[in-house]
Amino acid sequence: MPVTPRQYWDLIERNQPPIKRRANHAKVRTGCTTCKHRRIKCDERKPSCGRCEKAGYICAGYEDPNANCRKDLPPPPASKRRTDAVLRPKSLRPRVIDAMHQSQINLLLPPSLSPIYLDNRDGPFFERFRSQIMIEISTWCGGEYWKRILGEVMQDECIRHAALALAAMLLAVEQSPDPTNLSSVQLTQCAEGQAALRYYMKAISLCRKQLLGGITKDTVRSNISSTFFFAMIELLQGNMSTVDQIMVNGTLLLREATKARAPSGCATVVWDEELINQKAGFDKIIISWGLCPFFHGQKEIYTEMTPANSYSEVPDQDLPTLVIRGRWTRFQNDMGLFMMSVRCGKLVSPEYMESVVSQKSKYVAQLRQWMPLLDILLEREKSTSEFYPLSIMKASSLTATIFLSCFLDRSDVSYDLHHQSFLEILQICQRFVPEKPPAHLKFSLDIDLFPIVSFTVTKCRDQKTRQLALKIFREMTYRQVFWNNQGMLKSLQALVDLEHRGRDKRGFVPPSSRYFFVSSEWDSERRQMMAAFVCVVSVPTESGDMPTIRVPISF
């Protein structure tokens, strides 16, 4: 049975089931030091145990069983004395660029035990969140708030349970011999999966309790962070429609928070810089997914989102890079909402054409000012951790420029004029393809790169460039915990194959053989997806529907 919030809302109304107690067993004192600290059974494999290796921990080795008999012996020389092993997961392999490695090191906290208010059973999940998930979220989600998410986890009970649920579900995926071929039932049958369910139910209950007390700044901050974690939990299981609904609900909560008023007429929620940054990061996810054909709800929710229009001027290059990135995110969100509106609307009606052209010109002019600034920053930060997000900003700006230059051309032929820009985009994306398979399953959505690479596959009709984009997509998603990426990859390949049938002897794809990738319907339990394509020159039928080609995908 898929793990969906709807089930939890029902379960919360009932009495909690009795807690099952483990049967007592004689303690085994011959296990490795790490397993003893984690309070799990060690398989006692030598020289390092398999449980540590499988969970991504460095095995601290075995204590000498005769150590207690030698207490009276003098201590060994300092040069030969073994230091205590650090109990934390192996560090993730860095991406190709050194800047990414630096970013991860800078974000790692000093090794420490779990907070004292956590139960012993929570320790492994907290450590995995602290040492991996938090780092990767802050890398691709953007915003200063997400870099401080650990503080929120430790202070807010609702966010903490949601984060522990996410970490437990990630460990449940790792327990499977084949993480790319899972079902929700399999995930929730192991001990880690059961723990994830328990944390998830508690987090949902706390969210409800907060909302019953009214919308406040703390309620919004707590619920938005928890909502993000809920979506990741569902995405791990392949419940795409539930992910859609969760993110839409988060957007509706932000809308209500913006409109909420006290009886005196004053705003209920005070939007300080921290909350604005959190909202910008959440909006970024909604918009990025909305610009992909793999999610439905985000495409319909853009009408509920209001452009900020607060950062129309390009910042000065002397400002801190983090401040510049924050302004780019808000500008990119405004531009993304515009792109969603014209993309979801299929045809721009004559009465709106003047307004659309005016907005398009405004964004193109701003992008032309951003480009030289990004080049300066990339040169300045090429040996720092900022090089990674700045490179993605450059690829995003190139993608937006191409789209804004071509979206009014219903034949899609104008995209062929931007082949060099597509190549530059792929050169940037290639920097982030790992040289070697990562040691851990990667908890990463590459939320910026997926829309960029998908856009290149769908809009660049040069055959070699398309195949390169598909190759990059495949390598980026290798050992990703979000295994439905295989379905995304195969649906993009289906579009390439469909258009290739109409390619003429010169290699040109005529407008009658070009297609929009409009939507996808997921059945992740059966590992199937139905991809829908519409010819770019199609006209609506009498009923208003567009002639659609549906291609079944198995992954």
XYZ file of C-alpha atoms in Angstrom:
555
model
C 0.000 0.000 0.000
C 1.489 3.384 -0.951
C 2.369 5.669 1.901
C 0.135 8.688 1.442
C -0.834 11.477 3.835
C -4.513 10.662 3.329
C -3.994 7.435 5.245
C -2.333 9.310 8.064
C -5.159 11.792 8.445
C -7.435 8.789 9.056
C -5.032 7.029 11.389
C -4.471 10.120 13.493
C -8.138 10.152 14.494
C -7.789 6.685 16.028
C -6.060 5.561 19.169
C -2.409 4.769 18.743
C -1.698 1.014 18.483
C 0.117 -0.558 21.424
C 3.890 -0.328 21.320
C 5.515 -3.627 20.490
C 8.367 -4.529 22.803
C 11.368 -6.430 21.525
C 12.091 -9.754 23.116
C 15.056 -9.743 25.479
C 18.212 -11.395 24.214
C 21.578 -11.985 25.760
C 23.895 -9.106 24.918
C 26.726 -9.859 22.530
C 29.833 -7.909 23.461
C 32.078 -8.981 20.591
C 30.667 -6.650 17.942
C 32.475 -3.672 16.430
C 32.624 -0.359 18.275
C 30.449 1.431 15.719
C 27.581 -1.093 15.914
C 27.717 -0.938 19.705
C 27.374 2.836 19.570
C 24.488 2.553 17.065
C 22.847 -0.137 19.263
C 22.407 -2.608 16.410
C 23.485 -6.215 15.966
C 26.919 -6.533 14.343
C 27.610 -9.283 11.799
C 31.199 -9.394 13.158
C 32.776 -9.603 9.712
C 36.519 -8.968 9.741
C 38.397 -6.698 9.261
C 35.370 -4.358 9.022
C 31.751 -5.353 9.575
C 29.216 -5.525 6.758
C 26.501 -3.626 8.640
C 28.695 -0.519 8.822
C 29.705 -0.794 5.174
C 26.099 -1.213 4.016
C 24.863 1.745 6.090
C 27.728 3.994 4.944
C 29.557 4.200 8.270
C 33.277 3.814 8.872
C 33.736 0.687 10.945
C 35.734 1.556 14.087
C 37.009 -2.003 14.453
C 36.825 -4.464 17.321
C 37.956 -4.118 20.899
C 40.475 -6.571 22.245
C 38.493 -9.110 24.374
C 41.525 -9.412 26.672
C 41.760 -5.655 27.218
C 40.246 -5.894 30.704
C 42.943 -8.368 31.721
C 45.719 -5.914 30.873
C 44.600 -2.869 32.854
C 47.759 -2.925 34.946
C 50.066 -2.806 31.930
C 51.600 0.562 31.056
C 49.931 2.431 28.168
C 51.501 2.102 24.726
C 53.641 4.922 23.327
C 51.716 7.919 22.056
C 52.808 7.272 18.470
C 51.206 3.821 18.509
C 48.124 4.679 20.520
C 44.942 4.258 18.471
C 42.724 7.313 18.385
C 39.001 7.013 18.750
C 37.213 6.584 15.429
C 34.785 9.242 14.311
C 31.288 7.785 14.205
C 29.796 9.345 11.134
C 28.956 8.225 7.594
C 31.571 8.178 4.883
C 31.783 11.526 3.164
C 30.014 11.764 -0.184
C 32.181 11.650 -3.264
C 32.568 15.174 -4.665
C 31.346 16.218 -8.050
C 33.838 16.879 -10.802
C 34.656 20.424 -9.718
C 36.627 21.067 -6.540
C 34.220 23.819 -5.548
C 31.498 21.294 -4.880
C 33.831 19.371 -2.592
C 34.641 22.552 -0.708
C 30.954 23.336 -0.334
C 30.282 19.989 1.287
C 33.225 20.304 3.674
C 32.212 23.791 4.743
C 28.672 22.671 5.527
C 29.656 19.599 7.552
C 29.238 20.078 11.253
C 31.788 18.842 13.786
C 31.195 15.184 14.695
C 28.888 14.986 17.663
C 26.448 12.692 19.313
C 22.722 13.123 18.747
C 20.922 15.767 20.827
C 20.060 14.473 24.278
C 16.304 14.919 23.736
C 16.305 12.356 20.911
C 15.490 8.747 21.627
C 18.305 6.262 21.044
C 16.368 4.864 18.100
C 16.441 8.305 16.470
C 20.238 8.577 16.483
C 21.073 6.860 13.141
C 18.334 8.806 11.344
C 19.419 12.134 12.793
C 23.054 11.454 11.859
C 22.122 10.592 8.269
C 20.083 13.764 7.970
C 22.874 15.843 9.493
C 25.740 14.393 7.470
C 24.114 13.922 4.046
C 20.529 15.067 3.466
C 20.998 18.534 4.974
C 24.098 19.138 2.852
C 22.501 18.097 -0.417
C 19.264 19.999 0.240
C 21.154 23.219 0.924
C 23.171 22.705 -2.272
C 20.354 22.375 -4.785
C 17.454 24.030 -2.983
C 19.175 27.377 -2.572
C 18.623 30.056 0.026
C 20.316 30.756 3.326
C 17.367 29.261 5.217
C 18.020 25.753 3.927
C 21.651 25.993 5.005
C 20.386 26.517 8.552
C 17.744 23.804 8.364
C 19.514 21.704 11.022
C 18.765 24.404 13.574
C 15.098 24.271 12.594
C 15.137 20.476 12.927
C 16.555 20.702 16.445
C 14.188 23.464 17.591
C 10.871 22.561 15.907
C 9.293 19.209 16.798
C 7.183 19.062 13.636
C 10.136 19.689 11.308
C 12.251 17.264 13.331
C 9.823 14.372 12.907
C 9.451 15.112 9.189
C 13.247 15.144 8.779
C 13.649 11.893 10.720
C 10.940 10.312 8.553
C 12.830 11.331 5.423
C 16.142 9.976 6.734
C 14.507 6.709 7.810
C 12.939 6.292 4.367
C 16.310 6.885 2.725
C 17.839 4.158 4.911
C 14.925 1.876 3.982
C 15.806 2.371 0.314
C 19.437 1.505 1.042
C 18.401 -1.758 2.722
C 17.055 -3.050 -0.592
C 19.430 -5.069 -2.793
C 18.056 -3.162 -5.810
C 17.074 0.422 -4.873
C 16.032 1.111 -8.489
C 13.251 -1.485 -8.366
C 11.183 -0.832 -5.268
C 7.563 -0.539 -4.267
C 5.978 1.299 -1.355
C 5.075 -2.046 0.222
C 8.700 -3.192 0.196
C 9.922 0.067 1.685
C 7.536 -0.019 4.635
C 8.142 -3.647 5.588
C 11.670 -3.188 6.966
C 12.423 -1.671 10.362
C 13.603 1.605 8.810
C 10.419 1.864 6.761
C 8.282 1.289 9.839
C 10.213 4.000 11.661
C 9.595 6.346 8.716
C 5.854 5.689 8.986
C 5.901 6.410 12.710
C 7.740 9.725 12.276
C 5.575 10.668 9.297
C 2.340 10.116 11.230
C 3.619 12.194 14.141
C 4.729 15.045 11.860
C 1.342 15.132 10.104
C -0.404 15.225 13.484
C 1.765 18.135 14.647
C 1.123 20.043 11.393
C -2.622 19.710 11.907
C -2.349 20.879 15.501
C -0.376 23.961 14.441
C -2.839 24.936 11.719
C -5.803 24.599 14.079
C -4.228 27.379 16.134
C -4.279 29.787 13.181
C -1.758 31.009 10.630
C 1.282 32.663 12.172
C 4.871 33.199 11.074
C 6.050 30.169 13.064
C 3.225 28.028 11.688
C 4.084 28.934 8.106
C 7.799 28.313 8.586
C 7.228 24.964 10.276
C 4.574 23.713 7.849
C 6.440 24.731 4.693
C 9.623 22.964 5.810
C 7.635 19.873 6.799
C 5.665 19.962 3.550
C 8.913 19.930 1.608
C 10.105 16.850 3.529
C 6.723 15.142 3.030
C 7.053 15.619 -0.727
C 10.542 14.085 -0.672
C 9.236 11.055 1.244
C 6.529 10.483 -1.350
C 8.968 11.046 -4.193
C 11.232 8.362 -2.745
C 8.336 5.942 -3.128
C 7.344 7.112 -6.591
C 3.961 8.546 -5.525
C 4.045 11.345 -8.084
C 0.401 12.407 -7.817
C 0.740 12.687 -4.028
C 3.900 14.786 -4.453
C 1.907 17.097 -6.701
C -0.882 17.498 -4.168
C 1.487 18.091 -1.244
C 3.376 20.853 -3.065
C 0.144 22.460 -4.241
C -1.123 22.478 -0.656
C 2.100 24.188 0.420
C 1.586 26.876 -2.201
C -2.014 27.413 -1.073
C -0.799 27.793 2.515
C 1.664 30.488 1.425
C -1.138 32.255 -0.434
C -3.360 32.200 2.653
C -0.472 33.433 4.796
C -0.020 36.397 2.464
C -3.708 37.318 2.718
C -4.234 36.543 6.434
C -5.380 39.536 8.484
C -5.993 40.053 12.182
C -9.315 41.616 13.375
C -7.480 44.950 13.516
C -6.724 44.644 9.795
C -2.990 44.161 10.247
C -1.182 41.317 8.525
C -1.065 38.168 10.641
C 2.279 37.027 9.243
C 5.285 39.363 9.327
C 7.443 38.502 6.315
C 11.002 38.980 7.504
C 14.049 38.207 5.344
C 14.322 34.639 6.635
C 10.722 33.767 5.790
C 11.037 35.471 2.396
C 14.113 33.344 1.622
C 12.284 30.189 2.673
C 9.328 31.068 0.445
C 11.662 31.817 -2.467
C 13.286 28.386 -2.106
C 9.894 26.664 -1.985
C 8.607 28.663 -4.966
C 11.740 27.723 -6.869
C 10.894 24.029 -6.537
C 7.281 24.575 -7.589
C 8.286 26.579 -10.673
C 11.149 24.274 -11.688
C 8.873 21.256 -11.563
C 6.117 23.206 -13.299
C 8.431 23.805 -16.249
C 8.942 20.028 -16.585
C 6.396 17.663 -18.169
C 6.606 15.208 -15.267
C 4.372 17.009 -12.742
C 0.792 18.218 -13.152
C -0.269 20.199 -10.103
C 2.480 22.795 -10.368
C 1.297 23.748 -13.843
C -2.143 24.626 -12.540
C -1.037 26.419 -9.376
C 0.961 29.199 -11.040
C -2.182 31.363 -11.089
C -2.143 31.279 -7.267
C 1.429 32.595 -7.115
C 2.169 36.307 -7.278
C 5.400 37.646 -8.826
C 7.488 39.586 -6.328
C 8.671 42.219 -8.842
C 10.991 43.476 -6.127
C 14.365 42.864 -7.743
C 14.065 44.325 -11.211
C 17.522 45.912 -11.009
C 20.625 43.769 -11.460
C 22.730 43.895 -8.264
C 26.209 45.347 -8.076
C 29.077 42.882 -8.492
C 30.662 44.038 -5.219
C 27.779 42.677 -3.150
C 28.324 39.335 -1.369
C 27.787 36.422 -3.731
C 25.120 34.959 -1.447
C 23.099 38.179 -1.686
C 23.405 38.161 -5.487
C 22.251 34.539 -5.590
C 19.229 35.409 -3.476
C 18.231 38.208 -5.844
C 18.725 35.924 -8.821
C 16.408 33.337 -7.257
C 13.630 35.893 -6.852
C 14.122 37.261 -10.355
C 14.215 33.701 -11.727
C 10.976 32.886 -9.884
C 9.223 35.905 -11.398
C 10.493 34.967 -14.842
C 9.557 31.321 -14.294
C 5.969 32.245 -13.428
C 5.742 34.146 -16.708
C 7.206 31.183 -18.605
C 4.693 28.840 -16.951
C 1.795 31.109 -17.879
C 2.629 31.194 -21.575
C 3.695 27.563 -21.647
C 0.577 26.245 -19.919
C -1.691 28.426 -22.027
C -0.556 26.800 -25.317
C -1.693 29.699 -27.514
C -1.397 33.393 -26.650
C -4.716 34.995 -27.524
C -4.655 38.311 -29.476
C -6.033 40.373 -26.578
C -3.100 39.350 -24.359
C -0.393 39.494 -27.018
C 0.655 43.084 -26.311
C 1.052 42.404 -22.589
C 2.951 39.156 -23.220
C 5.359 40.820 -25.660
C 5.957 43.653 -23.173
C 6.793 41.237 -20.330
C 8.977 39.155 -22.614
C 10.994 42.232 -23.603
C 11.442 43.203 -19.932
C 12.851 39.796 -18.967
C 15.120 39.587 -22.018
C 16.555 43.033 -21.233
C 17.229 42.007 -17.624
C 18.892 38.767 -18.727
C 21.246 40.746 -20.953
C 22.360 42.665 -17.859
C 22.728 39.518 -15.779
C 24.948 37.693 -18.311
C 28.113 39.838 -17.930
C 27.663 39.902 -14.141
C 27.532 36.085 -14.063
C 30.683 35.875 -16.188
C 32.519 38.174 -13.762
C 31.367 36.153 -10.758
C 32.289 32.826 -12.358
C 35.800 34.053 -13.014
C 36.113 35.444 -9.506
C 34.712 32.377 -7.719
C 36.109 29.613 -9.953
C 38.111 28.068 -7.099
C 35.443 28.446 -4.380
C 32.285 26.620 -3.397
C 30.191 29.335 -5.104
C 31.286 28.128 -8.543
C 28.664 25.361 -8.533
C 25.523 27.515 -8.003
C 26.913 30.286 -10.206
C 27.441 27.824 -13.066
C 23.836 26.676 -12.771
C 22.712 30.318 -12.762
C 24.553 30.801 -16.057
C 22.962 27.683 -17.602
C 19.523 28.819 -16.376
C 19.998 32.265 -17.881
C 20.945 30.745 -21.249
C 17.907 28.452 -21.141
C 15.561 31.324 -20.290
C 17.020 33.468 -23.076
C 16.412 30.728 -25.632
C 12.848 30.150 -24.465
C 11.912 33.830 -24.389
C 13.349 34.297 -27.878
C 11.381 31.401 -29.384
C 8.169 30.605 -27.488
C 5.966 32.736 -29.782
C 7.107 30.732 -32.828
C 4.473 28.001 -33.140
C 6.613 26.034 -35.617
C 9.493 25.665 -33.113
C 11.943 26.166 -35.997
C 13.483 29.263 -34.387
C 15.035 27.024 -31.705
C 17.364 25.689 -34.416
C 19.134 29.074 -34.439
C 20.376 28.564 -30.871
C 22.464 25.426 -31.353
C 25.619 27.017 -29.949
C 23.768 28.110 -26.819
C 22.469 24.560 -26.330
C 26.056 23.276 -26.584
C 27.208 25.827 -24.009
C 24.438 24.714 -21.653
C 25.509 21.077 -21.945
C 29.165 21.979 -21.392
C 28.135 23.553 -18.085
C 26.007 20.535 -17.117
C 28.880 18.154 -17.871
C 30.864 19.718 -15.020
C 28.492 18.122 -12.544
C 28.553 14.573 -13.859
C 30.479 12.447 -11.302
C 33.665 10.808 -12.559
C 32.980 7.698 -10.502
C 29.768 6.188 -9.127
C 28.987 7.717 -5.716
C 29.583 5.557 -2.649
C 26.169 6.449 -1.205
C 22.832 6.636 -2.879
C 22.563 10.307 -3.795
C 19.801 12.280 -2.146
C 19.728 14.914 -4.843
C 17.131 16.189 -7.265
C 19.492 18.467 -9.181
C 16.400 20.601 -9.243
C 18.070 23.207 -11.441
C 19.718 20.819 -13.878
C 16.778 18.512 -14.643
C 14.599 21.236 -16.248
C 17.619 22.576 -18.137
C 18.673 19.223 -19.585
C 15.042 18.237 -20.291
C 14.513 21.537 -22.132
C 17.616 20.896 -24.241
C 16.417 17.402 -25.174
C 12.953 18.605 -26.175
C 13.903 21.796 -28.037
C 17.284 21.127 -29.659
C 16.716 19.046 -32.799
C 20.398 18.429 -33.616
C 20.740 14.663 -33.311
C 24.237 14.520 -31.775
C 23.475 17.280 -29.268
C 20.266 15.526 -28.238
C 22.079 12.260 -27.621
C 24.680 14.104 -25.547
C 21.901 15.672 -23.451
C 20.317 12.252 -22.878
C 23.707 10.851 -21.867
C 24.214 13.664 -19.345
C 20.721 13.104 -17.941
C 21.450 9.384 -17.558
C 24.794 9.956 -15.820
C 23.426 12.644 -13.517
C 20.673 10.334 -12.289
C 22.937 7.343 -11.656
C 22.440 6.045 -8.110
C 19.841 8.681 -7.354
C 17.396 7.558 -4.695
C 14.588 9.032 -6.770
C 14.400 6.003 -9.020
C 11.508 7.346 -11.112
C 14.173 9.321 -12.976
C 14.450 6.246 -15.188
C 10.862 6.858 -16.282
C 11.703 10.487 -17.052
C 14.717 9.457 -19.109
C 12.775 6.899 -21.150
C 9.957 9.361 -21.840
C 12.472 11.900 -23.172
C 13.959 9.153 -25.355
C 10.440 8.364 -26.647
C 10.053 12.005 -27.777
C 13.418 11.901 -29.548
C 12.444 8.651 -31.319
C 9.029 10.052 -32.296
C 10.529 13.164 -33.913
C 13.344 11.191 -35.533
C 10.816 9.339 -37.688
C 9.992 12.604 -39.456
C 13.613 13.722 -39.951
C 14.419 14.274 -43.644
C 17.617 13.327 -45.502
C 19.279 16.619 -44.544
C 18.653 15.893 -40.854
C 15.966 18.598 -40.574
C 12.844 17.922 -38.519
C 9.878 19.731 -40.167
C 7.266 21.467 -37.966
C 4.727 18.714 -38.710
C 7.063 16.210 -36.991
C 7.901 18.334 -33.922
C 6.083 17.752 -30.643
C 5.442 19.325 -27.279
C 5.908 17.001 -24.301
C 2.715 18.088 -22.530
C 2.182 15.656 -19.646
C 2.839 12.266 -18.088
C 0.632 9.926 -16.065
C 2.480 7.806 -13.520
C 1.777 4.328 -12.182
C 4.925 3.796 -10.176
C 3.714 0.633 -8.434
C 3.644 -1.064 -11.842
C 6.641 0.974 -12.997
C 4.720 2.406 -15.918
C 4.079 5.880 -17.286
C 1.972 7.248 -20.126
C 3.733 10.125 -21.879
C 1.584 12.547 -23.904
C 2.874 14.484 -26.927
C 1.135 17.121 -29.069
C 2.353 18.265 -32.490
C 3.524 21.889 -32.375
C 1.351 22.851 -35.356
C -1.787 21.062 -34.119
C -5.020 23.011 -33.864
C -7.727 22.292 -31.276
C -10.648 20.064 -32.228
C -14.245 21.258 -32.030
C -14.344 20.199 -28.387
C -11.243 22.284 -27.677
C -8.938 19.310 -27.146
C -5.584 18.953 -28.857
C -4.832 15.800 -30.890
C -2.511 13.851 -28.581
C -0.127 10.940 -29.108
C 0.241 8.765 -26.013
C 3.269 6.526 -25.605
C 3.390 3.881 -22.831
C 6.686 3.823 -20.929
C 7.957 0.963 -18.747
C 10.875 1.565 -16.429
